[in-house]
PDB file of C-alpha atoms in Angstrom:
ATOM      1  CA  UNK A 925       0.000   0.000   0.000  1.00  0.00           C
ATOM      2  CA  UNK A 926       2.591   2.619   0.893  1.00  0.00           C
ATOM      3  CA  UNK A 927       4.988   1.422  -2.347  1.00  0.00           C
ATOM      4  CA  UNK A 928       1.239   2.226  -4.466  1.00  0.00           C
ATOM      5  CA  UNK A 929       0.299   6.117  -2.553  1.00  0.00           C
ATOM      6  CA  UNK A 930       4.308   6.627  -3.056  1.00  0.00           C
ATOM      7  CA  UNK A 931       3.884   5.976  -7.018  1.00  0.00           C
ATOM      8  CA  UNK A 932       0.489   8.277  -7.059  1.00  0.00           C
ATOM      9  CA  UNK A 933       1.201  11.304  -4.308  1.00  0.00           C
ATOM     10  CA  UNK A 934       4.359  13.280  -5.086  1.00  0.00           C
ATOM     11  CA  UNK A 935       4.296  15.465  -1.960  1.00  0.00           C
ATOM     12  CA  UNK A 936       4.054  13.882   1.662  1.00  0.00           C
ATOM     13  CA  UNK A 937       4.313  14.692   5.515  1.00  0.00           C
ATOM     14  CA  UNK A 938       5.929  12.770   8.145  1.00  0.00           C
ATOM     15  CA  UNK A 939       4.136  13.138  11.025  1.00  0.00           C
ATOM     16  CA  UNK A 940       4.629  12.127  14.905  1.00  0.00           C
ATOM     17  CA  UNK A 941       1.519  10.564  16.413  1.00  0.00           C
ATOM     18  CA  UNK A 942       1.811  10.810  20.165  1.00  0.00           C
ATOM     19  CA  UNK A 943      -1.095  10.999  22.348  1.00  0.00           C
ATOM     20  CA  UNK A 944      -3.371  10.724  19.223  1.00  0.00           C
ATOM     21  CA  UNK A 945      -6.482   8.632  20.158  1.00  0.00           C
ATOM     22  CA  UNK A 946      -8.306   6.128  17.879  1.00  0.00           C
ATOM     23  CA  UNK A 947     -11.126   9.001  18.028  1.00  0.00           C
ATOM     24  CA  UNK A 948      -8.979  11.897  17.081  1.00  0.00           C
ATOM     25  CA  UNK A 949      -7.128   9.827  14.177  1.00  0.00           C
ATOM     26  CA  UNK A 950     -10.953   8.724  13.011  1.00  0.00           C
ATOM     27  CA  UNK A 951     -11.816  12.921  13.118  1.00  0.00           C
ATOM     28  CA  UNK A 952      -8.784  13.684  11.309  1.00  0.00           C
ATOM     29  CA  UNK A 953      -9.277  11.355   8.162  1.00  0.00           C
ATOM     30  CA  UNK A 954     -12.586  12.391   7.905  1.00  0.00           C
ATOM     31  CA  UNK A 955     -11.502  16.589   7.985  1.00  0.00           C
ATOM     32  CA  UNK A 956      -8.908  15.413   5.063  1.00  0.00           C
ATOM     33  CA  UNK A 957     -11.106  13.460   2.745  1.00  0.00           C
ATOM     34  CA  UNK A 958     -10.668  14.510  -0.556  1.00  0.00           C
ATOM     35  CA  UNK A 959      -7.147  15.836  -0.125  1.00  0.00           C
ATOM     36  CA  UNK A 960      -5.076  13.111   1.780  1.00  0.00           C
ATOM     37  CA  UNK A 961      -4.135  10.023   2.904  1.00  0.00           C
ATOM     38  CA  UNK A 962      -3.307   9.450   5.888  1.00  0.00           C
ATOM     39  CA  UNK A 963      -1.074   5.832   6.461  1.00  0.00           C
ATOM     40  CA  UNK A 964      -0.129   3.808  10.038  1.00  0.00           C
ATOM     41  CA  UNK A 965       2.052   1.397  10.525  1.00  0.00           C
ATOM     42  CA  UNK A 966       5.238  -0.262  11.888  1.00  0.00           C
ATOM     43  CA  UNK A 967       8.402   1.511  11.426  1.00  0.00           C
ATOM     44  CA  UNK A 968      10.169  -1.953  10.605  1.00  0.00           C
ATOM     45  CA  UNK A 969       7.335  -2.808   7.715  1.00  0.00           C
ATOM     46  CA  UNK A 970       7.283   0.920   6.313  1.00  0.00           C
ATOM     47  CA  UNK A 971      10.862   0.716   6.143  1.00  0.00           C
ATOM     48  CA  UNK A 972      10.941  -2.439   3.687  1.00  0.00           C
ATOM     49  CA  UNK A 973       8.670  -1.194   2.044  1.00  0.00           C
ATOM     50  CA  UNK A 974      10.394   2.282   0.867  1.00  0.00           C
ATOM     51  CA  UNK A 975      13.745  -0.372   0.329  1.00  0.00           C
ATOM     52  CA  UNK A 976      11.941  -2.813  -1.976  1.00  0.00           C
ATOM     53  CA  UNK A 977      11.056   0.511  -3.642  1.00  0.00           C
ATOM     54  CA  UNK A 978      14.116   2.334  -4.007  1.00  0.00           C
ATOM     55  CA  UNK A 979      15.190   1.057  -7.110  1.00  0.00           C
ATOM     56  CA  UNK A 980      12.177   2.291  -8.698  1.00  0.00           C
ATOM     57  CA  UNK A 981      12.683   5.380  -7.258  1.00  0.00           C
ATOM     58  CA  UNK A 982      15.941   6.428  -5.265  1.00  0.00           C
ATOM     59  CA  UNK A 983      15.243   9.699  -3.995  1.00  0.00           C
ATOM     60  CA  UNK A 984      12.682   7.451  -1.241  1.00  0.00           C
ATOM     61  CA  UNK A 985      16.029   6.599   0.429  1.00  0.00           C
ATOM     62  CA  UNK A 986      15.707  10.107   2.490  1.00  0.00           C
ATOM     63  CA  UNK A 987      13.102   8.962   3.798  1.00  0.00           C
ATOM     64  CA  UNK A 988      14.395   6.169   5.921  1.00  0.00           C
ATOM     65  CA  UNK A 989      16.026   8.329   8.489  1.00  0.00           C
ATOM     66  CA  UNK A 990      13.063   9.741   9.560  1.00  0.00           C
ATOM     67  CA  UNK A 991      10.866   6.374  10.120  1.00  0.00           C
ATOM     68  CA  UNK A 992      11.766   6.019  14.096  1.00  0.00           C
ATOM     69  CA  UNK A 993       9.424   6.182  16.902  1.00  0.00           C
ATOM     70  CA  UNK A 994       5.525   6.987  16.653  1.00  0.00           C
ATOM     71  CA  UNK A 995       5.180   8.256  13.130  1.00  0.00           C
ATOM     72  CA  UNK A 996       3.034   8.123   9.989  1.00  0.00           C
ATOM     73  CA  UNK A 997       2.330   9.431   6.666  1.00  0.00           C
ATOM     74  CA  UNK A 998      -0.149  12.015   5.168  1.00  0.00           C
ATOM     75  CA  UNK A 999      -0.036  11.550   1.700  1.00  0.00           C
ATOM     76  CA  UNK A1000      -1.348  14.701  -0.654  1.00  0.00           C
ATOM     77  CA  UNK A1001      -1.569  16.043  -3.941  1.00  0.00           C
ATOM     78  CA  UNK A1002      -2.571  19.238  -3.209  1.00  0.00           C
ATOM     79  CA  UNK A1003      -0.909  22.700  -1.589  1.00  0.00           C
ATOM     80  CA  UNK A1004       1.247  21.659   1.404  1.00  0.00           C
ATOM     81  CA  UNK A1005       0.100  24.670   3.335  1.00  0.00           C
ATOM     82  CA  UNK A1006      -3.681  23.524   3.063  1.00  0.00           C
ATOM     83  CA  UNK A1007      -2.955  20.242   4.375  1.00  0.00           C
ATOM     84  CA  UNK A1008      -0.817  21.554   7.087  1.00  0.00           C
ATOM     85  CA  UNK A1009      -3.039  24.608   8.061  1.00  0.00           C
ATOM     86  CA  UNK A1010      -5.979  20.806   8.164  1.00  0.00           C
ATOM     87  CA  UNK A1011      -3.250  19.017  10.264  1.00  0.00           C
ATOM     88  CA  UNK A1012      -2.892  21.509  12.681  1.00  0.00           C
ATOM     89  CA  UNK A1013      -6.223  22.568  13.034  1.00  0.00           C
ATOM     90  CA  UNK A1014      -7.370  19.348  14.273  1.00  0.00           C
ATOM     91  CA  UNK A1015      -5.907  19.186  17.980  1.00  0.00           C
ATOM     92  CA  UNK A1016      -7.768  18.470  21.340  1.00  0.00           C
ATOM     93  CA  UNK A1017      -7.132  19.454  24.805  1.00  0.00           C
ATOM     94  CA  UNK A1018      -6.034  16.432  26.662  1.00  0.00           C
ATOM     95  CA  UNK A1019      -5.580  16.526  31.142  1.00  0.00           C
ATOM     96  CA  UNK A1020      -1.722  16.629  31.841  1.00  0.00           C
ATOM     97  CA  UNK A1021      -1.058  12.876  33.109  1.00  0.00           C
ATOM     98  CA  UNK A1022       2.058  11.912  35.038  1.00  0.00           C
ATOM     99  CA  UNK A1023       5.037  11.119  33.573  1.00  0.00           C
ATOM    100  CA  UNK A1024       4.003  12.789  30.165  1.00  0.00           C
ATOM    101  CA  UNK A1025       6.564  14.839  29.042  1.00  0.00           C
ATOM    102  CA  UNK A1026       4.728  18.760  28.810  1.00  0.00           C
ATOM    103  CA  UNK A1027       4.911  20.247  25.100  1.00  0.00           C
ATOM    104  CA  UNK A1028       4.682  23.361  26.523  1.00  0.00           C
ATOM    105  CA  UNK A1029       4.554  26.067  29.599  1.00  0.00           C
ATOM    106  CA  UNK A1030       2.030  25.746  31.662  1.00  0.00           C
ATOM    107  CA  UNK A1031       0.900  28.562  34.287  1.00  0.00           C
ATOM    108  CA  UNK A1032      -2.253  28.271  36.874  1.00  0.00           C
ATOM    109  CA  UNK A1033      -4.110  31.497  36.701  1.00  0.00           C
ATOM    110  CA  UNK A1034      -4.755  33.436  40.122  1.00  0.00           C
ATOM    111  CA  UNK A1035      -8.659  32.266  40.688  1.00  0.00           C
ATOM    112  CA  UNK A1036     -11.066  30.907  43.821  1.00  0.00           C
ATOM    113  CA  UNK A1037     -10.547  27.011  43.801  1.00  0.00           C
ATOM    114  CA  UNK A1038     -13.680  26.778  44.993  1.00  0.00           C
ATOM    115  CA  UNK A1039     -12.111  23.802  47.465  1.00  0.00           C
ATOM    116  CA  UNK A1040     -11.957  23.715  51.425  1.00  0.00           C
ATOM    117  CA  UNK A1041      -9.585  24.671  53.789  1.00  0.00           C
ATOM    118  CA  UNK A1042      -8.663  21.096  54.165  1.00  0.00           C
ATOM    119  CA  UNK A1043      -6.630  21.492  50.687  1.00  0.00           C
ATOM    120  CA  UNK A1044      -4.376  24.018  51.540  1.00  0.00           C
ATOM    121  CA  UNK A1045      -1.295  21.552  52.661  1.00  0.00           C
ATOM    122  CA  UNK A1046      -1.671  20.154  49.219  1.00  0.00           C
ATOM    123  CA  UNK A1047      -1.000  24.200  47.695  1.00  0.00           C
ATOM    124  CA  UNK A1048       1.584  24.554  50.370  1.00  0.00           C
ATOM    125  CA  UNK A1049       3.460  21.225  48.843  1.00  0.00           C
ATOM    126  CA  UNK A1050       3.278  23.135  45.563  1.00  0.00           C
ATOM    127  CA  UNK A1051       4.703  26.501  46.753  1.00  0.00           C
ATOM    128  CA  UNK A1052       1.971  28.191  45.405  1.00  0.00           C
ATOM    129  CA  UNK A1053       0.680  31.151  47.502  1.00  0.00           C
ATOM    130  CA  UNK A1054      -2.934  30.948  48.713  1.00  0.00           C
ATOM    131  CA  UNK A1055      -5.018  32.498  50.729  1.00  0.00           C
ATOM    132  CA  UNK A1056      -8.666  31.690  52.278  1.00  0.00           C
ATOM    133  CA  UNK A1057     -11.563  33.793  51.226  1.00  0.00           C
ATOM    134  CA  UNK A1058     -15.196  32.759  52.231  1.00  0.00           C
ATOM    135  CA  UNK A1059     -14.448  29.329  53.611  1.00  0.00           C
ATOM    136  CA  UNK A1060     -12.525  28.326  50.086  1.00  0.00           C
ATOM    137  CA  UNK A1061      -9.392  28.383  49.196  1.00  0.00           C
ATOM    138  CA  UNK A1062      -7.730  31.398  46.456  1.00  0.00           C
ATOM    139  CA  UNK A1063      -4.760  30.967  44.407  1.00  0.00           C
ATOM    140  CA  UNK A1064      -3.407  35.021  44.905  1.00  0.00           C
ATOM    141  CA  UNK A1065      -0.886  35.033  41.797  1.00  0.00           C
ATOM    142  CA  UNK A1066       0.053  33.290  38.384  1.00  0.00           C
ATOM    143  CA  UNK A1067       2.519  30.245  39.592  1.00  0.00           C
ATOM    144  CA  UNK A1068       4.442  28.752  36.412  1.00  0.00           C
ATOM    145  CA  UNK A1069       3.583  25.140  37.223  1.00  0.00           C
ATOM    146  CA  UNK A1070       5.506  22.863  34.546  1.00  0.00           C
ATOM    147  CA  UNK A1071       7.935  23.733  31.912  1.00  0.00           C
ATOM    148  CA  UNK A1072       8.292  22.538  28.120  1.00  0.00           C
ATOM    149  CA  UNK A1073       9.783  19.327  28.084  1.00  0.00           C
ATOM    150  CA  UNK A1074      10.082  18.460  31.447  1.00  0.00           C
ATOM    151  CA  UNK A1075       8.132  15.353  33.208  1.00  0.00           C
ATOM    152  CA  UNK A1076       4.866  16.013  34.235  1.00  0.00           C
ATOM    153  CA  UNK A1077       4.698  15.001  38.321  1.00  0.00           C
ATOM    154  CA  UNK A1078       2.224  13.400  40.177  1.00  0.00           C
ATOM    155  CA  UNK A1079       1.433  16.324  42.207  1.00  0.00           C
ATOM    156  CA  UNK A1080       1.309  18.513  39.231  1.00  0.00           C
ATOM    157  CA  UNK A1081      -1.153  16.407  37.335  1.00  0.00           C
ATOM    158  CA  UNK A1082      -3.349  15.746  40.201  1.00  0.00           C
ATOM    159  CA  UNK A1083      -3.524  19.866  41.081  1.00  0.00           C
ATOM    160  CA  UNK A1084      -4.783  20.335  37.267  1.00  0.00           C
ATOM    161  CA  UNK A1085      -7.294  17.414  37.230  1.00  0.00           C
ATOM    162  CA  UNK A1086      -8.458  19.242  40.279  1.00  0.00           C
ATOM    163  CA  UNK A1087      -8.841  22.514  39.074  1.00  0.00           C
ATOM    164  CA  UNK A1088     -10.325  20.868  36.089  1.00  0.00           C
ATOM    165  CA  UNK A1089      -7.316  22.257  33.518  1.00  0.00           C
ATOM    166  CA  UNK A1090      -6.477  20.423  30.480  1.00  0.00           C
ATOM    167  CA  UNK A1091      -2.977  22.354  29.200  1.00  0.00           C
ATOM    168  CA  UNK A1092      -2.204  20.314  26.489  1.00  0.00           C
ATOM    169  CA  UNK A1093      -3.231  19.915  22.994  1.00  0.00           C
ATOM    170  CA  UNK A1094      -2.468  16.604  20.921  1.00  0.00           C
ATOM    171  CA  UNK A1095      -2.409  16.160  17.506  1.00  0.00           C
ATOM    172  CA  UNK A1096      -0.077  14.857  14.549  1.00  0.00           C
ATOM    173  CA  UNK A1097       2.306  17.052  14.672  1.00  0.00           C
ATOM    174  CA  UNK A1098       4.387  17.287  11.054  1.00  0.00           C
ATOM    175  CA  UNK A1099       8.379  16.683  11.493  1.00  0.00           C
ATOM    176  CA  UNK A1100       9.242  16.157   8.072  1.00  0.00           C
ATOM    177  CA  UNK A1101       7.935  17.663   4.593  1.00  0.00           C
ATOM    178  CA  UNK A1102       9.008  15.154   1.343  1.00  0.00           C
ATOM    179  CA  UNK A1103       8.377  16.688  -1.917  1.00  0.00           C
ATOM    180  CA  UNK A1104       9.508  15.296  -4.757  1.00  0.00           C
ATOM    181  CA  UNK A1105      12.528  13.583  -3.956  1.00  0.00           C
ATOM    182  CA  UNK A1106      12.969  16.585  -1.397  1.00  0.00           C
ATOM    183  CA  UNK A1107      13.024  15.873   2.612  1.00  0.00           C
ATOM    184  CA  UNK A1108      13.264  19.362   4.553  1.00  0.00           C
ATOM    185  CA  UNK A1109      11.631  20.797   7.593  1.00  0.00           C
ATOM    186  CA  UNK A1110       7.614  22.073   7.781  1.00  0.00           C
ATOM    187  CA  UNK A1111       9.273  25.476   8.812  1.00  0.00           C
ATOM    188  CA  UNK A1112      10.151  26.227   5.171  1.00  0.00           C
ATOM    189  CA  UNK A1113       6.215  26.514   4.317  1.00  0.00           C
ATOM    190  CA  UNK A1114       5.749  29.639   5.631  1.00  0.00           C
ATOM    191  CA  UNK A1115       8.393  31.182   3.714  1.00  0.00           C
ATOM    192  CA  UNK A1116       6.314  33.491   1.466  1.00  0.00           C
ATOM    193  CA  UNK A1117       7.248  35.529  -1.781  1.00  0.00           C
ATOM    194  CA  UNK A1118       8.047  38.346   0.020  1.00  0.00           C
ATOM    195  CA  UNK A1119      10.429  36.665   1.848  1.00  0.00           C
ATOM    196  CA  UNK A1120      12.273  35.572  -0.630  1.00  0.00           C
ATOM    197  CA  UNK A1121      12.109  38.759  -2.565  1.00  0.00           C
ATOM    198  CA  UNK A1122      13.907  40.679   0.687  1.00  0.00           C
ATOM    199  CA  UNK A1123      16.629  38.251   0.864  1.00  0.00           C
ATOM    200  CA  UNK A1124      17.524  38.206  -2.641  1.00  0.00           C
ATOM    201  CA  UNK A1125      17.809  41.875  -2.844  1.00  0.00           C
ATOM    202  CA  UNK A1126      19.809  42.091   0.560  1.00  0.00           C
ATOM    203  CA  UNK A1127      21.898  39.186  -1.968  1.00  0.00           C
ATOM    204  CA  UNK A1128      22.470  41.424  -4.743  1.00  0.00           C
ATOM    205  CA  UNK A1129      22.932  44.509  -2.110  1.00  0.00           C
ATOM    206  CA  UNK A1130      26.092  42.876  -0.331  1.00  0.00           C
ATOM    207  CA  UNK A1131      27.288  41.413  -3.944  1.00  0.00           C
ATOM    208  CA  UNK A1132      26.954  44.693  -5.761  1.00  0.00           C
ATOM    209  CA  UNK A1133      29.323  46.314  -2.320  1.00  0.00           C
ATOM    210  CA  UNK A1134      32.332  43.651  -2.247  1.00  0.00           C
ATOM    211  CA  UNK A1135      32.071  44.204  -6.114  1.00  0.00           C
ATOM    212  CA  UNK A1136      32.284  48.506  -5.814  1.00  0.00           C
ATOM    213  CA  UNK A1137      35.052  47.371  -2.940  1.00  0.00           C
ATOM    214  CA  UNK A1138      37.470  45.167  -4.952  1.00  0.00           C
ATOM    215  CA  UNK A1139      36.526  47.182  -8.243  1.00  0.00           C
ATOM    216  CA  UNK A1140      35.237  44.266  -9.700  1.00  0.00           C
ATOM    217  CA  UNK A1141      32.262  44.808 -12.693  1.00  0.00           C
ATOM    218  CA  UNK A1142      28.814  42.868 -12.501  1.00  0.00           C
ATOM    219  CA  UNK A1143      25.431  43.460 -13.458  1.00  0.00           C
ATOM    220  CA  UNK A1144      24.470  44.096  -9.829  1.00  0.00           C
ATOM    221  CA  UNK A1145      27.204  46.694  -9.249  1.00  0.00           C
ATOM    222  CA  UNK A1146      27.412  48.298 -12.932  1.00  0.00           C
ATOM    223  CA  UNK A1147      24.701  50.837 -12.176  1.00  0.00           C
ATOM    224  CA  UNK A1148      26.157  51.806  -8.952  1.00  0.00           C
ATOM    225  CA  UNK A1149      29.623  52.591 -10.857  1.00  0.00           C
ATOM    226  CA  UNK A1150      28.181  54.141 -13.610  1.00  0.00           C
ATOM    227  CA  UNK A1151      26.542  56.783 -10.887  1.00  0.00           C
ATOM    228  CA  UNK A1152      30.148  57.175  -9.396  1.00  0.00           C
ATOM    229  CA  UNK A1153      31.404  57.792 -12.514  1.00  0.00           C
ATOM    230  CA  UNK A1154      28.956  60.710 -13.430  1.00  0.00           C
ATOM    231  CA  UNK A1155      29.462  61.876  -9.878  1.00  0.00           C
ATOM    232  CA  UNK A1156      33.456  62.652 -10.466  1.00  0.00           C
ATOM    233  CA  UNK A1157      32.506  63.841 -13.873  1.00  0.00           C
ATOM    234  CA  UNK A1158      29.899  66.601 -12.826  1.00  0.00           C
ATOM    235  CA  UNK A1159      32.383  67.563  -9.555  1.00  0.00           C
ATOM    236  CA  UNK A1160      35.606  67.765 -12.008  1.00  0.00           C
ATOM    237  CA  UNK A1161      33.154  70.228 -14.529  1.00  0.00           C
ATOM    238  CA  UNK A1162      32.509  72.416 -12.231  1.00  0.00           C
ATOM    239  CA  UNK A1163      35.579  72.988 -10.921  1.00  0.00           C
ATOM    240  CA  UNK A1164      37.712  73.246 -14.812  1.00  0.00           C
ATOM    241  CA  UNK A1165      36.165  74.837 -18.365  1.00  0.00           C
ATOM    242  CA  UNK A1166      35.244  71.522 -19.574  1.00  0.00           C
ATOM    243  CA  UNK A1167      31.876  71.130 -20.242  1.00  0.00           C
ATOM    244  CA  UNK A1168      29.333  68.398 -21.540  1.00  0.00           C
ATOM    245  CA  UNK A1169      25.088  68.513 -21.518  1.00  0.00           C
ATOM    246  CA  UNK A1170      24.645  66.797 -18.144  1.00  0.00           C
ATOM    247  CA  UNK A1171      27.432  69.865 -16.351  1.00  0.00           C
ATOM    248  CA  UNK A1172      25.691  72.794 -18.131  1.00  0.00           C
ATOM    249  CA  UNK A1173      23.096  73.216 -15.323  1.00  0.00           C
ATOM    250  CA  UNK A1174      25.216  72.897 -12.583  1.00  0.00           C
ATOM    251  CA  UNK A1175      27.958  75.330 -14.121  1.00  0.00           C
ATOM    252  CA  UNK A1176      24.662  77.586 -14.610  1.00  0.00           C
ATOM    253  CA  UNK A1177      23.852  77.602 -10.669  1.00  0.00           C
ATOM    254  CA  UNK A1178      27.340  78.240  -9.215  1.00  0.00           C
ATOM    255  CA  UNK A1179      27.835  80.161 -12.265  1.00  0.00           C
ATOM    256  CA  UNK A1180      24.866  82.332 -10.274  1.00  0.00           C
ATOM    257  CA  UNK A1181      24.025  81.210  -6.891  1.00  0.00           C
ATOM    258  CA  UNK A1182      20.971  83.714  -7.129  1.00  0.00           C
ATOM    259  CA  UNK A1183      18.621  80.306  -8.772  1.00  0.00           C
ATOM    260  CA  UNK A1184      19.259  78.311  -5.638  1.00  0.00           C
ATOM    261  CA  UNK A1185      17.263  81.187  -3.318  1.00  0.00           C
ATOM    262  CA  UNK A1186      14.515  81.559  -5.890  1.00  0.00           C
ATOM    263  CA  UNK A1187      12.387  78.887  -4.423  1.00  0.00           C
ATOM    264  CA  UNK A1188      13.128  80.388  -0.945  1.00  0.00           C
ATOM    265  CA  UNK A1189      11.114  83.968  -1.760  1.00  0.00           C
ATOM    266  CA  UNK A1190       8.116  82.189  -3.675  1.00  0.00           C
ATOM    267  CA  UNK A1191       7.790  79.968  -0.242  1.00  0.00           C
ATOM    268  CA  UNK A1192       7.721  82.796   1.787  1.00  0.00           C
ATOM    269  CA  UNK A1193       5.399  85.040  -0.198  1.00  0.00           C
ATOM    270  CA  UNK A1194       2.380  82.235   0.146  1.00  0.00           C
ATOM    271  CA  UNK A1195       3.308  82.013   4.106  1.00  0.00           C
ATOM    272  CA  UNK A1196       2.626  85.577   4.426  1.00  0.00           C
ATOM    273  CA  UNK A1197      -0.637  86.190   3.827  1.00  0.00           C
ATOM    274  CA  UNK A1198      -1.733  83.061   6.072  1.00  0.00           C
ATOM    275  CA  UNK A1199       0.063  84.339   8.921  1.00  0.00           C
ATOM    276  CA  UNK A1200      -1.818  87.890   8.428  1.00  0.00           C
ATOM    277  CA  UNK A1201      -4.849  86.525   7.947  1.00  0.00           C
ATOM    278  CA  UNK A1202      -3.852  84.662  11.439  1.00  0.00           C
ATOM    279  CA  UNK A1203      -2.687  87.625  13.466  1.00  0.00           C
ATOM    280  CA  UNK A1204      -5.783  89.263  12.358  1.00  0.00           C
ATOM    281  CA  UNK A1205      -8.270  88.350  14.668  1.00  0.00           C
ATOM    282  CA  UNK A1206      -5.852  88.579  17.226  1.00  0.00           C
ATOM    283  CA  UNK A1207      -5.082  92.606  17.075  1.00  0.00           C
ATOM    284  CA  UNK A1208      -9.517  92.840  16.585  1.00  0.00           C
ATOM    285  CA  UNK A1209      -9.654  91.120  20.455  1.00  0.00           C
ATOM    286  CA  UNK A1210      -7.302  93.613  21.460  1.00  0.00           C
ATOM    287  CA  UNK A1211      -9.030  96.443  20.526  1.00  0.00           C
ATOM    288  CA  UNK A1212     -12.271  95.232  21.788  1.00  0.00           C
ATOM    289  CA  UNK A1213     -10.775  94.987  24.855  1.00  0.00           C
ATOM    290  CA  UNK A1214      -9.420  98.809  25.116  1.00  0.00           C
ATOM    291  CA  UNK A1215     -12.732  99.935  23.818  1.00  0.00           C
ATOM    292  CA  UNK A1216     -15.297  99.121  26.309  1.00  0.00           C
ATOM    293  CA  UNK A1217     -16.397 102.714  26.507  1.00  0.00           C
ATOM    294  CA  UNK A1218     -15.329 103.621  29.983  1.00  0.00           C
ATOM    295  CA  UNK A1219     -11.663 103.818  31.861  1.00  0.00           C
ATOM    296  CA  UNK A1220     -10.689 101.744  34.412  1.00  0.00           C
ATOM    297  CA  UNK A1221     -11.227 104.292  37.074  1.00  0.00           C
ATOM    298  CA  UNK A1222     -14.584 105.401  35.978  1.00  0.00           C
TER     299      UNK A1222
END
């Protein structure tokens, strides 16, 4: 079966299935009818299955590296990012059990436990700062409980269950992405256009400076030389008699330094009238204010 959906899919994900239920797998099969396959089995039979098949196809060899532990294959024809954004949308909180190693932070949030006053050695084991209010017991601040990847404890998992906290989420969680012949990591699908664009002109931006630095001519530094050139062209113009089309202007300005201040006047004729027309109203108050048709001391 796998040597057959290897022939017909080009594009597949190796996923990890920890803590995935038969119920969950059932849910996720269903959400990617249509647009994958999903395939279980045992590492040791997956594995001769890709060998038998390497001669028909070598580039499956890549592949073999990555069959260890809990894994399976979601076979697809269509985008990878669809059947990713599928993947991970299909996840359900699970309680944090003992021993379980915790695939992320988890923090209990200050709140009323709603439990007795017989509880509180249990918080006190815990470090975790309490306090009694109406005959229950009150976390008073945010306590970071676990931490990614470390064990989950007994105590630990038994204070969740109580407070009725499920931390975790499970689901198949992609590790590898093979496309055509192509194994590389599901963090490369969110690399979009834009991306790509950016880096490839920061590329050409470092290539086109060693290149102006060594004095070494490519397309990506010609421009950038051809600039510099008409640069110490214009500045050796201005400062001998020889002249070309591109120097006549700037002879003509320092020739008379009277065209650089012309924009200045016009700029300051148009600001004029506003700031009348603002200091206006301003001198009217004043006057209404000496004429009020008596002295101070009448």
């Amino acid at each position: 079966k796998i040597a057959n959906l290897l022939d017909e899919y080009p594009k597949c994900f190796i996923v990890g299935a920890d803590n995935v239920g038969s119920k969950q797998m059932q849910e996720i099969r269903i959400a990617l009818r249509g647009k994958a396959v999903v395939l279980m089995g045992k590492n040791t039979m997956m594995r001769k299955a890709i060998r038998g098949h390497i001669e028909k196809n070598p580039d499956l060899e890549r592949i073999l590296p990555h069959i260890k532990q809990n894994v399976g294959f979601v076979f697809t024809k269509c985008e990878l990012t669809e059947v990713r954004d599928l993947l991970l949308a299909n996840k359900v909180k699970a309680p944090a059990k003992a021993g379980a190693l915790a695939p992320l932070d988890v923090t209990v949030p200050a709140q009323n436990t709603g439990m007795g006053p017989e509880k509180t050695s249990f918080f006190q084991a815990l470090s975790i700062p309490t306090k009694i209010t109406k005959g229950t017991i009150e976390i008073i601040a945010d306590v970071h409980l676990i931490t990614a990847g470390d064990k989950v404890g007994m105590s630990e998992a038994t204070l969740l269950n109580m407070l009725k906290i499920s931390p975790f989420t499970y689901g198949l969680v992609i590790q590898k992405v093979y496309d055509s012949g192509s194994i590389f990591d599901p963090e490369i699908l969110d690399i979009t256009d834009d991306d790509l664009k950016n880096r490839l002109m920061q590329g050409i931006a470092n290539v086109a400076a060693v290149c102006l630095e060594i004095g070494y001519p490519t397309m990506a530094s010609v421009p950038h030389s051809i600039v510099n050139g008409m640069k110490n062209l214009l500045a050796i113009a201005a400062v001998t008699e020889i002249t070309f089309k591109e120097a006549e202007m700037v002879k003509e300005f320092l020739a008379d330094p009277s065209k650089f201040a012309v924009a200045a006047p016009a700029a300051a004729a148009s600001d004029a009238p506003a700031a009348a027309a603002a200091a206006a109203p301003v001198e009217e108050e004043d006057e209404e204010d000496d004429d009020m048709g008596f002295g101070l001391f009448d």
